[in-house]
DNA sequence: CGCGGCAGTACCGGATGTTAT
DNA sequence: AATAACATCCGGTACTGCCGC
């Protein structure tokens, strides 16, 4: 390598990683030659010696791959890793039977919305390498090194406050099924907020990724149960069908009903009316996971193993009154 | 490694890769010991010697990351690679200024919907390693080793035939802008089909990922220009707003108008009426790219450098007449 | 003497500890 | 004391050559 074109061989190694033990002029010469030959360290060769692979494994939840959220998250991870000089290996999903480790040669893993039900997740935990989870892992496992979580409880509370500020008195909700940490948090926050005001919850649970009809039925049902003047629809993709069902029920958004979704989707800005929801900022979220993983590497015992992020409420027309009360 | 627990050292290497030159019984013993110690080859160490890295770089188009299509594609690549024992490195996007290679240590790249405009793509081509592109690269480059392409021309023709079979006489189209190979193919196929029947095209071009209003305006415009009894809306996400605009124009789908989208989206099955479109089968498409890359590795001179796949037309209610003509 | 089966060993490219200057 | 040269090692792969039949 540059050593031949330069001077020594081990000296070059020192120069390139600018460690002490080499004269400034030698270092400069080495760096110059290295740049000229556009030399790149051979990562595999280095990892042979250092047992560091310069790579992080990324495990996205199987099945949910159609939600744009995860793609954004993935690129948040990739870009943050890139800035640290790391590669991201996108890990394959494992069927229930196949517990082989998705990939061995990484320095750590980032997983998101994980469950211990998942054989792939278990295989990852079994490697013993650092694992950072985005959102709490359902069924928790103390082998998770650290987590970045959104404060869904506080977010839901803020959303309900926002609706209340806009004049809502009776707020209904269409919720996802229990089974993930965040749906649990949201449901609890809703119940608590309602209870705190001496009210009774008016909610329905539908699927995680519901069909149009399922959403429509739930919305219609909630609207028919009791008079509500605001509605929060949480499951992904339910904003559009909810708007539809609301119109068919003869209610008018911004007039006698406010509507908010939960997870923001590009479509929400395009609907008529546009729909209020939370930007979970998946890119930043992914980047935060990588940053936390890097901290885990640096510090052995991380005292605060959980980082909390606050979803950003994007207020749009659907929660704005046309005529002030 | 197992050599110590077994017998030799180089023999083990042969046994593990079942190469000739080792007796069946020795091989069995080695394999047994390997399994017992759950030994895994150290990929970096091997690549030091072989200059093969067991990894493929995946480059998704920057910006389009919100389309579920690409996520599906990515997992098609990952799963196919996994079956070949390869890892997939998700490559970061590069700004216009930064032409550094996204990652050096891969055996080849899979890119999709690429343009030579993209600095990241150029950096990938500059590595000199095999590159398989999903869809033709815009601005073509002969350093692309091979491509898997959808036959959009034939697909569009089939769609128009389908509409014609369902009784359509005048078919309008809302098209994406020129600038990608496939939008070009689709537009040409539309014009050709119309011309072949002695008609005149009735089309509008809107953005690649249009806003609701943009779609509505274009649809309204086409419907107002001239009497059309069928409409194809190509850009992603335009089905729902198109249905809306159609209703506002006083036309009834399945009655006096047929509507088809182009790229299938999960939502199309959920809309009312459900919308006909092409399933591009992105998972299979991604898998095909990996398969082709593997062929490029095996065979030096690949004679047919292009694989063609046929999109699958998913006929739904929006192109079915309620009352037969 | 030819040949299959296997042990011995140089080498891949860089990191690091040791010795020499 | 600072710097440079050298030796070793990381874990495999792929030669060469020895051995016995």
PDB file of N, CA, C and O in Angstrom, chain A residues 193-248:
ATOM      1  N   UNK A 193     -56.979  10.421  30.252  1.00  0.00           N
ATOM      2  CA  UNK A 193     -57.361  11.813  29.984  1.00  0.00           C
ATOM      3  C   UNK A 193     -58.861  11.985  30.139  1.00  0.00           C
ATOM      4  O   UNK A 193     -59.352  12.931  30.764  1.00  0.00           O
ATOM      5  N   UNK A 194     -59.599  11.038  29.567  1.00  0.00           N
ATOM      6  CA  UNK A 194     -61.055  11.094  29.647  1.00  0.00           C
ATOM      7  C   UNK A 194     -61.505  10.989  31.112  1.00  0.00           C
ATOM      8  O   UNK A 194     -62.334  11.776  31.590  1.00  0.00           O
ATOM      9  N   UNK A 195     -60.915  10.005  31.799  1.00  0.00           N
ATOM     10  CA  UNK A 195     -61.275   9.797  33.206  1.00  0.00           C
ATOM     11  C   UNK A 195     -60.968  11.039  34.032  1.00  0.00           C
ATOM     12  O   UNK A 195     -61.735  11.429  34.916  1.00  0.00           O
ATOM     13  N   UNK A 196     -59.853  11.677  33.730  1.00  0.00           N
ATOM     14  CA  UNK A 196     -59.426  12.877  34.444  1.00  0.00           C
ATOM     15  C   UNK A 196     -60.434  14.005  34.329  1.00  0.00           C
ATOM     16  O   UNK A 196     -60.439  14.948  35.125  1.00  0.00           O
ATOM     17  N   UNK A 197     -61.276  13.919  33.332  1.00  0.00           N
ATOM     18  CA  UNK A 197     -62.293  14.960  33.149  1.00  0.00           C
ATOM     19  C   UNK A 197     -63.664  14.430  33.535  1.00  0.00           C
ATOM     20  O   UNK A 197     -64.689  14.995  33.146  1.00  0.00           O
ATOM     21  N   UNK A 198     -63.669  13.274  34.180  1.00  0.00           N
ATOM     22  CA  UNK A 198     -64.942  12.726  34.637  1.00  0.00           C
ATOM     23  C   UNK A 198     -65.802  12.163  33.533  1.00  0.00           C
ATOM     24  O   UNK A 198     -67.007  11.999  33.707  1.00  0.00           O
ATOM     25  N   UNK A 199     -65.185  11.881  32.390  1.00  0.00           N
ATOM     26  CA  UNK A 199     -65.977  11.355  31.283  1.00  0.00           C
ATOM     27  C   UNK A 199     -65.860   9.844  31.167  1.00  0.00           C
ATOM     28  O   UNK A 199     -65.236   9.177  31.986  1.00  0.00           O
ATOM     29  N   UNK A 200     -66.493   9.316  30.141  1.00  0.00           N
ATOM     30  CA  UNK A 200     -66.378   7.895  29.858  1.00  0.00           C
ATOM     31  C   UNK A 200     -65.781   7.728  28.467  1.00  0.00           C
ATOM     32  O   UNK A 200     -66.175   8.448  27.543  1.00  0.00           O
ATOM     33  N   UNK A 201     -64.870   6.813  28.328  1.00  0.00           N
ATOM     34  CA  UNK A 201     -64.259   6.612  27.005  1.00  0.00           C
ATOM     35  C   UNK A 201     -65.275   6.109  25.996  1.00  0.00           C
ATOM     36  O   UNK A 201     -66.166   5.331  26.350  1.00  0.00           O
ATOM     37  N   UNK A 202     -65.152   6.576  24.763  1.00  0.00           N
ATOM     38  CA  UNK A 202     -65.974   6.064  23.671  1.00  0.00           C
ATOM     39  C   UNK A 202     -64.999   5.605  22.613  1.00  0.00           C
ATOM     40  O   UNK A 202     -64.510   6.409  21.812  1.00  0.00           O
ATOM     41  N   UNK A 203     -64.657   4.334  22.630  1.00  0.00           N
ATOM     42  CA  UNK A 203     -63.623   3.893  21.704  1.00  0.00           C
ATOM     43  C   UNK A 203     -63.927   2.526  21.117  1.00  0.00           C
ATOM     44  O   UNK A 203     -64.708   1.755  21.648  1.00  0.00           O
ATOM     45  N   UNK A 204     -63.319   2.260  19.981  1.00  0.00           N
ATOM     46  CA  UNK A 204     -63.396   0.959  19.321  1.00  0.00           C
ATOM     47  C   UNK A 204     -61.974   0.548  18.986  1.00  0.00           C
ATOM     48  O   UNK A 204     -61.121   1.395  18.724  1.00  0.00           O
ATOM     49  N   UNK A 205     -61.762  -0.741  18.954  1.00  0.00           N
ATOM     50  CA  UNK A 205     -60.453  -1.237  18.520  1.00  0.00           C
ATOM     51  C   UNK A 205     -60.591  -1.912  17.166  1.00  0.00           C
ATOM     52  O   UNK A 205     -61.512  -2.697  16.963  1.00  0.00           O
ATOM     53  N   UNK A 206     -59.681  -1.581  16.264  1.00  0.00           N
ATOM     54  CA  UNK A 206     -59.687  -2.257  14.961  1.00  0.00           C
ATOM     55  C   UNK A 206     -58.274  -2.766  14.697  1.00  0.00           C
ATOM     56  O   UNK A 206     -57.403  -2.687  15.565  1.00  0.00           O
ATOM     57  N   UNK A 207     -58.045  -3.279  13.522  1.00  0.00           N
ATOM     58  CA  UNK A 207     -56.756  -3.906  13.217  1.00  0.00           C
ATOM     59  C   UNK A 207     -55.637  -2.870  13.125  1.00  0.00           C
ATOM     60  O   UNK A 207     -55.879  -1.676  12.980  1.00  0.00           O
ATOM     61  N   UNK A 208     -54.445  -3.354  13.226  1.00  0.00           N
ATOM     62  CA  UNK A 208     -53.234  -2.554  13.116  1.00  0.00           C
ATOM     63  C   UNK A 208     -53.184  -1.847  11.766  1.00  0.00           C
ATOM     64  O   UNK A 208     -52.918  -0.653  11.682  1.00  0.00           O
ATOM     65  N   UNK A 209     -53.406  -2.602  10.708  1.00  0.00           N
ATOM     66  CA  UNK A 209     -53.545  -2.034   9.363  1.00  0.00           C
ATOM     67  C   UNK A 209     -54.926  -2.437   8.878  1.00  0.00           C
ATOM     68  O   UNK A 209     -55.109  -3.482   8.285  1.00  0.00           O
ATOM     69  N   UNK A 210     -55.911  -1.591   9.155  1.00  0.00           N
ATOM     70  CA  UNK A 210     -57.312  -1.974   8.940  1.00  0.00           C
ATOM     71  C   UNK A 210     -57.750  -1.805   7.494  1.00  0.00           C
ATOM     72  O   UNK A 210     -57.109  -1.109   6.705  1.00  0.00           O
ATOM     73  N   UNK A 211     -58.836  -2.459   7.143  1.00  0.00           N
ATOM     74  CA  UNK A 211     -59.446  -2.240   5.833  1.00  0.00           C
ATOM     75  C   UNK A 211     -60.322  -0.999   5.904  1.00  0.00           C
ATOM     76  O   UNK A 211     -60.675  -0.529   6.981  1.00  0.00           O
ATOM     77  N   UNK A 212     -60.671  -0.503   4.735  1.00  0.00           N
ATOM     78  CA  UNK A 212     -61.538   0.662   4.649  1.00  0.00           C
ATOM     79  C   UNK A 212     -62.836   0.436   5.412  1.00  0.00           C
ATOM     80  O   UNK A 212     -63.273   1.281   6.196  1.00  0.00           O
ATOM     81  N   UNK A 213     -63.425  -0.724   5.164  1.00  0.00           N
ATOM     82  CA  UNK A 213     -64.717  -1.010   5.787  1.00  0.00           C
ATOM     83  C   UNK A 213     -64.613  -1.070   7.301  1.00  0.00           C
ATOM     84  O   UNK A 213     -65.503  -0.597   8.013  1.00  0.00           O
ATOM     85  N   UNK A 214     -63.533  -1.660   7.758  1.00  0.00           N
ATOM     86  CA  UNK A 214     -63.331  -1.785   9.187  1.00  0.00           C
ATOM     87  C   UNK A 214     -63.297  -0.400   9.830  1.00  0.00           C
ATOM     88  O   UNK A 214     -63.924  -0.158  10.867  1.00  0.00           O
ATOM     89  N   UNK A 215     -62.556   0.500   9.207  1.00  0.00           N
ATOM     90  CA  UNK A 215     -62.468   1.865   9.710  1.00  0.00           C
ATOM     91  C   UNK A 215     -63.840   2.517   9.676  1.00  0.00           C
ATOM     92  O   UNK A 215     -64.292   3.111  10.662  1.00  0.00           O
ATOM     93  N   UNK A 216     -64.496   2.384   8.521  1.00  0.00           N
ATOM     94  CA  UNK A 216     -65.797   3.023   8.351  1.00  0.00           C
ATOM     95  C   UNK A 216     -66.784   2.533   9.402  1.00  0.00           C
ATOM     96  O   UNK A 216     -67.492   3.329  10.032  1.00  0.00           O
ATOM     97  N   UNK A 217     -66.808   1.226   9.615  1.00  0.00           N
ATOM     98  CA  UNK A 217     -67.723   0.656  10.601  1.00  0.00           C
ATOM     99  C   UNK A 217     -67.435   1.204  11.992  1.00  0.00           C
ATOM    100  O   UNK A 217     -68.353   1.596  12.722  1.00  0.00           O
ATOM    101  N   UNK A 218     -66.155   1.222  12.352  1.00  0.00           N
ATOM    102  CA  UNK A 218     -65.790   1.686  13.687  1.00  0.00           C
ATOM    103  C   UNK A 218     -66.179   3.147  13.871  1.00  0.00           C
ATOM    104  O   UNK A 218     -66.746   3.536  14.901  1.00  0.00           O
ATOM    105  N   UNK A 219     -65.905   3.961  12.852  1.00  0.00           N
ATOM    106  CA  UNK A 219     -66.216   5.385  12.943  1.00  0.00           C
ATOM    107  C   UNK A 219     -67.724   5.585  13.041  1.00  0.00           C
ATOM    108  O   UNK A 219     -68.217   6.321  13.912  1.00  0.00           O
ATOM    109  N   UNK A 220     -68.435   4.915  12.168  1.00  0.00           N
ATOM    110  CA  UNK A 220     -69.887   5.015  12.173  1.00  0.00           C
ATOM    111  C   UNK A 220     -70.441   4.611  13.537  1.00  0.00           C
ATOM    112  O   UNK A 220     -71.322   5.260  14.100  1.00  0.00           O
ATOM    113  N   UNK A 221     -69.880   3.543  14.041  1.00  0.00           N
ATOM    114  CA  UNK A 221     -70.300   3.007  15.317  1.00  0.00           C
ATOM    115  C   UNK A 221     -70.088   4.015  16.451  1.00  0.00           C
ATOM    116  O   UNK A 221     -70.985   4.275  17.260  1.00  0.00           O
ATOM    117  N   UNK A 222     -68.902   4.576  16.483  1.00  0.00           N
ATOM    118  CA  UNK A 222     -68.594   5.558  17.523  1.00  0.00           C
ATOM    119  C   UNK A 222     -69.531   6.756  17.413  1.00  0.00           C
ATOM    120  O   UNK A 222     -70.065   7.237  18.417  1.00  0.00           O
ATOM    121  N   UNK A 223     -69.721   7.228  16.191  1.00  0.00           N
ATOM    122  CA  UNK A 223     -70.575   8.399  15.999  1.00  0.00           C
ATOM    123  C   UNK A 223     -72.022   8.106  16.401  1.00  0.00           C
ATOM    124  O   UNK A 223     -72.744   8.999  16.840  1.00  0.00           O
ATOM    125  N   UNK A 224     -72.434   6.834  16.227  1.00  0.00           N
ATOM    126  CA  UNK A 224     -73.814   6.481  16.531  1.00  0.00           C
ATOM    127  C   UNK A 224     -74.032   6.222  18.018  1.00  0.00           C
ATOM    128  O   UNK A 224     -75.131   6.394  18.544  1.00  0.00           O
ATOM    129  N   UNK A 225     -72.967   5.786  18.682  1.00  0.00           N
ATOM    130  CA  UNK A 225     -73.085   5.415  20.093  1.00  0.00           C
ATOM    131  C   UNK A 225     -73.558   6.567  20.960  1.00  0.00           C
ATOM    132  O   UNK A 225     -74.404   6.423  21.833  1.00  0.00           O
ATOM    133  N   UNK A 226     -72.984   7.707  20.684  1.00  0.00           N
ATOM    134  CA  UNK A 226     -73.217   8.821  21.583  1.00  0.00           C
ATOM    135  C   UNK A 226     -72.769  10.065  20.828  1.00  0.00           C
ATOM    136  O   UNK A 226     -72.007   9.970  19.875  1.00  0.00           O
ATOM    137  N   UNK A 227     -73.174  11.211  21.241  1.00  0.00           N
ATOM    138  CA  UNK A 227     -72.737  12.397  20.521  1.00  0.00           C
ATOM    139  C   UNK A 227     -71.282  12.692  20.840  1.00  0.00           C
ATOM    140  O   UNK A 227     -70.924  12.890  21.999  1.00  0.00           O
ATOM    141  N   UNK A 228     -70.443  12.686  19.838  1.00  0.00           N
ATOM    142  CA  UNK A 228     -69.053  13.094  20.045  1.00  0.00           C
ATOM    143  C   UNK A 228     -68.782  14.264  19.106  1.00  0.00           C
ATOM    144  O   UNK A 228     -69.349  14.341  18.019  1.00  0.00           O
ATOM    145  N   UNK A 229     -67.946  15.180  19.547  1.00  0.00           N
ATOM    146  CA  UNK A 229     -67.634  16.327  18.686  1.00  0.00           C
ATOM    147  C   UNK A 229     -66.172  16.328  18.264  1.00  0.00           C
ATOM    148  O   UNK A 229     -65.682  17.293  17.685  1.00  0.00           O
ATOM    149  N   UNK A 230     -65.479  15.229  18.569  1.00  0.00           N
ATOM    150  CA  UNK A 230     -64.112  15.067  18.068  1.00  0.00           C
ATOM    151  C   UNK A 230     -63.781  13.583  18.048  1.00  0.00           C
ATOM    152  O   UNK A 230     -64.331  12.799  18.835  1.00  0.00           O
ATOM    153  N   UNK A 231     -62.889  13.221  17.151  1.00  0.00           N
ATOM    154  CA  UNK A 231     -62.580  11.815  16.954  1.00  0.00           C
ATOM    155  C   UNK A 231     -61.092  11.671  16.631  1.00  0.00           C
ATOM    156  O   UNK A 231     -60.555  12.414  15.812  1.00  0.00           O
ATOM    157  N   UNK A 232     -60.453  10.719  17.317  1.00  0.00           N
ATOM    158  CA  UNK A 232     -59.048  10.418  17.018  1.00  0.00           C
ATOM    159  C   UNK A 232     -58.990   9.026  16.415  1.00  0.00           C
ATOM    160  O   UNK A 232     -59.448   8.064  17.044  1.00  0.00           O
ATOM    161  N   UNK A 233     -58.462   8.919  15.211  1.00  0.00           N
ATOM    162  CA  UNK A 233     -58.316   7.596  14.594  1.00  0.00           C
ATOM    163  C   UNK A 233     -56.832   7.259  14.531  1.00  0.00           C
ATOM    164  O   UNK A 233     -56.049   7.913  13.855  1.00  0.00           O
ATOM    165  N   UNK A 234     -56.452   6.233  15.264  1.00  0.00           N
ATOM    166  CA  UNK A 234     -55.030   5.944  15.448  1.00  0.00           C
ATOM    167  C   UNK A 234     -54.418   5.031  14.388  1.00  0.00           C
ATOM    168  O   UNK A 234     -53.340   5.308  13.888  1.00  0.00           O
ATOM    169  N   UNK A 235     -55.075   3.932  14.019  1.00  0.00           N
ATOM    170  CA  UNK A 235     -54.385   2.998  13.111  1.00  0.00           C
ATOM    171  C   UNK A 235     -53.962   3.638  11.792  1.00  0.00           C
ATOM    172  O   UNK A 235     -54.632   4.539  11.278  1.00  0.00           O
ATOM    173  N   UNK A 236     -52.867   3.113  11.288  1.00  0.00           N
ATOM    174  CA  UNK A 236     -52.294   3.619  10.045  1.00  0.00           C
ATOM    175  C   UNK A 236     -53.275   3.487   8.886  1.00  0.00           C
ATOM    176  O   UNK A 236     -53.944   2.474   8.738  1.00  0.00           O
ATOM    177  N   UNK A 237     -53.366   4.542   8.082  1.00  0.00           N
ATOM    178  CA  UNK A 237     -54.191   4.480   6.880  1.00  0.00           C
ATOM    179  C   UNK A 237     -55.667   4.685   7.111  1.00  0.00           C
ATOM    180  O   UNK A 237     -56.479   4.484   6.207  1.00  0.00           O
ATOM    181  N   UNK A 238     -56.025   5.092   8.316  1.00  0.00           N
ATOM    182  CA  UNK A 238     -57.461   5.188   8.573  1.00  0.00           C
ATOM    183  C   UNK A 238     -58.032   6.586   8.357  1.00  0.00           C
ATOM    184  O   UNK A 238     -59.247   6.766   8.429  1.00  0.00           O
ATOM    185  N   UNK A 239     -57.205   7.555   8.089  1.00  0.00           N
ATOM    186  CA  UNK A 239     -57.703   8.928   7.950  1.00  0.00           C
ATOM    187  C   UNK A 239     -58.694   9.070   6.791  1.00  0.00           C
ATOM    188  O   UNK A 239     -59.797   9.596   6.971  1.00  0.00           O
ATOM    189  N   UNK A 240     -58.295   8.578   5.623  1.00  0.00           N
ATOM    190  CA  UNK A 240     -59.142   8.749   4.445  1.00  0.00           C
ATOM    191  C   UNK A 240     -60.491   8.053   4.607  1.00  0.00           C
ATOM    192  O   UNK A 240     -61.541   8.694   4.441  1.00  0.00           O
ATOM    193  N   UNK A 241     -60.513   6.782   4.952  1.00  0.00           N
ATOM    194  CA  UNK A 241     -61.815   6.135   5.161  1.00  0.00           C
ATOM    195  C   UNK A 241     -62.621   6.779   6.288  1.00  0.00           C
ATOM    196  O   UNK A 241     -63.855   6.819   6.215  1.00  0.00           O
ATOM    197  N   UNK A 242     -61.938   7.308   7.285  1.00  0.00           N
ATOM    198  CA  UNK A 242     -62.656   7.954   8.386  1.00  0.00           C
ATOM    199  C   UNK A 242     -63.359   9.214   7.876  1.00  0.00           C
ATOM    200  O   UNK A 242     -64.528   9.455   8.190  1.00  0.00           O
ATOM    201  N   UNK A 243     -62.668  10.000   7.082  1.00  0.00           N
ATOM    202  CA  UNK A 243     -63.274  11.208   6.516  1.00  0.00           C
ATOM    203  C   UNK A 243     -64.538  10.836   5.748  1.00  0.00           C
ATOM    204  O   UNK A 243     -65.572  11.501   5.830  1.00  0.00           O
ATOM    205  N   UNK A 244     -64.418   9.763   5.004  1.00  0.00           N
ATOM    206  CA  UNK A 244     -65.521   9.277   4.200  1.00  0.00           C
ATOM    207  C   UNK A 244     -66.724   8.910   5.060  1.00  0.00           C
ATOM    208  O   UNK A 244     -67.857   9.325   4.792  1.00  0.00           O
ATOM    209  N   UNK A 245     -66.434   8.116   6.093  1.00  0.00           N
ATOM    210  CA  UNK A 245     -67.509   7.650   6.971  1.00  0.00           C
ATOM    211  C   UNK A 245     -68.172   8.817   7.691  1.00  0.00           C
ATOM    212  O   UNK A 245     -69.387   8.832   7.898  1.00  0.00           O
ATOM    213  N   UNK A 246     -67.352   9.784   8.056  1.00  0.00           N
ATOM    214  CA  UNK A 246     -67.869  10.969   8.740  1.00  0.00           C
ATOM    215  C   UNK A 246     -68.856  11.705   7.843  1.00  0.00           C
ATOM    216  O   UNK A 246     -69.955  12.090   8.273  1.00  0.00           O
ATOM    217  N   UNK A 247     -68.458  11.867   6.582  1.00  0.00           N
ATOM    218  CA  UNK A 247     -69.328  12.565   5.642  1.00  0.00           C
ATOM    219  C   UNK A 247     -70.639  11.810   5.466  1.00  0.00           C
ATOM    220  O   UNK A 247     -71.716  12.402   5.454  1.00  0.00           O
ATOM    221  N   UNK A 248     -70.532  10.475   5.358  1.00  0.00           N
ATOM    222  CA  UNK A 248     -71.745   9.669   5.173  1.00  0.00           C
ATOM    223  C   UNK A 248     -72.663   9.719   6.388  1.00  0.00           C
ATOM    224  O   UNK A 248     -73.870   9.527   6.276  1.00  0.00           O
TER     225      UNK A 248
END
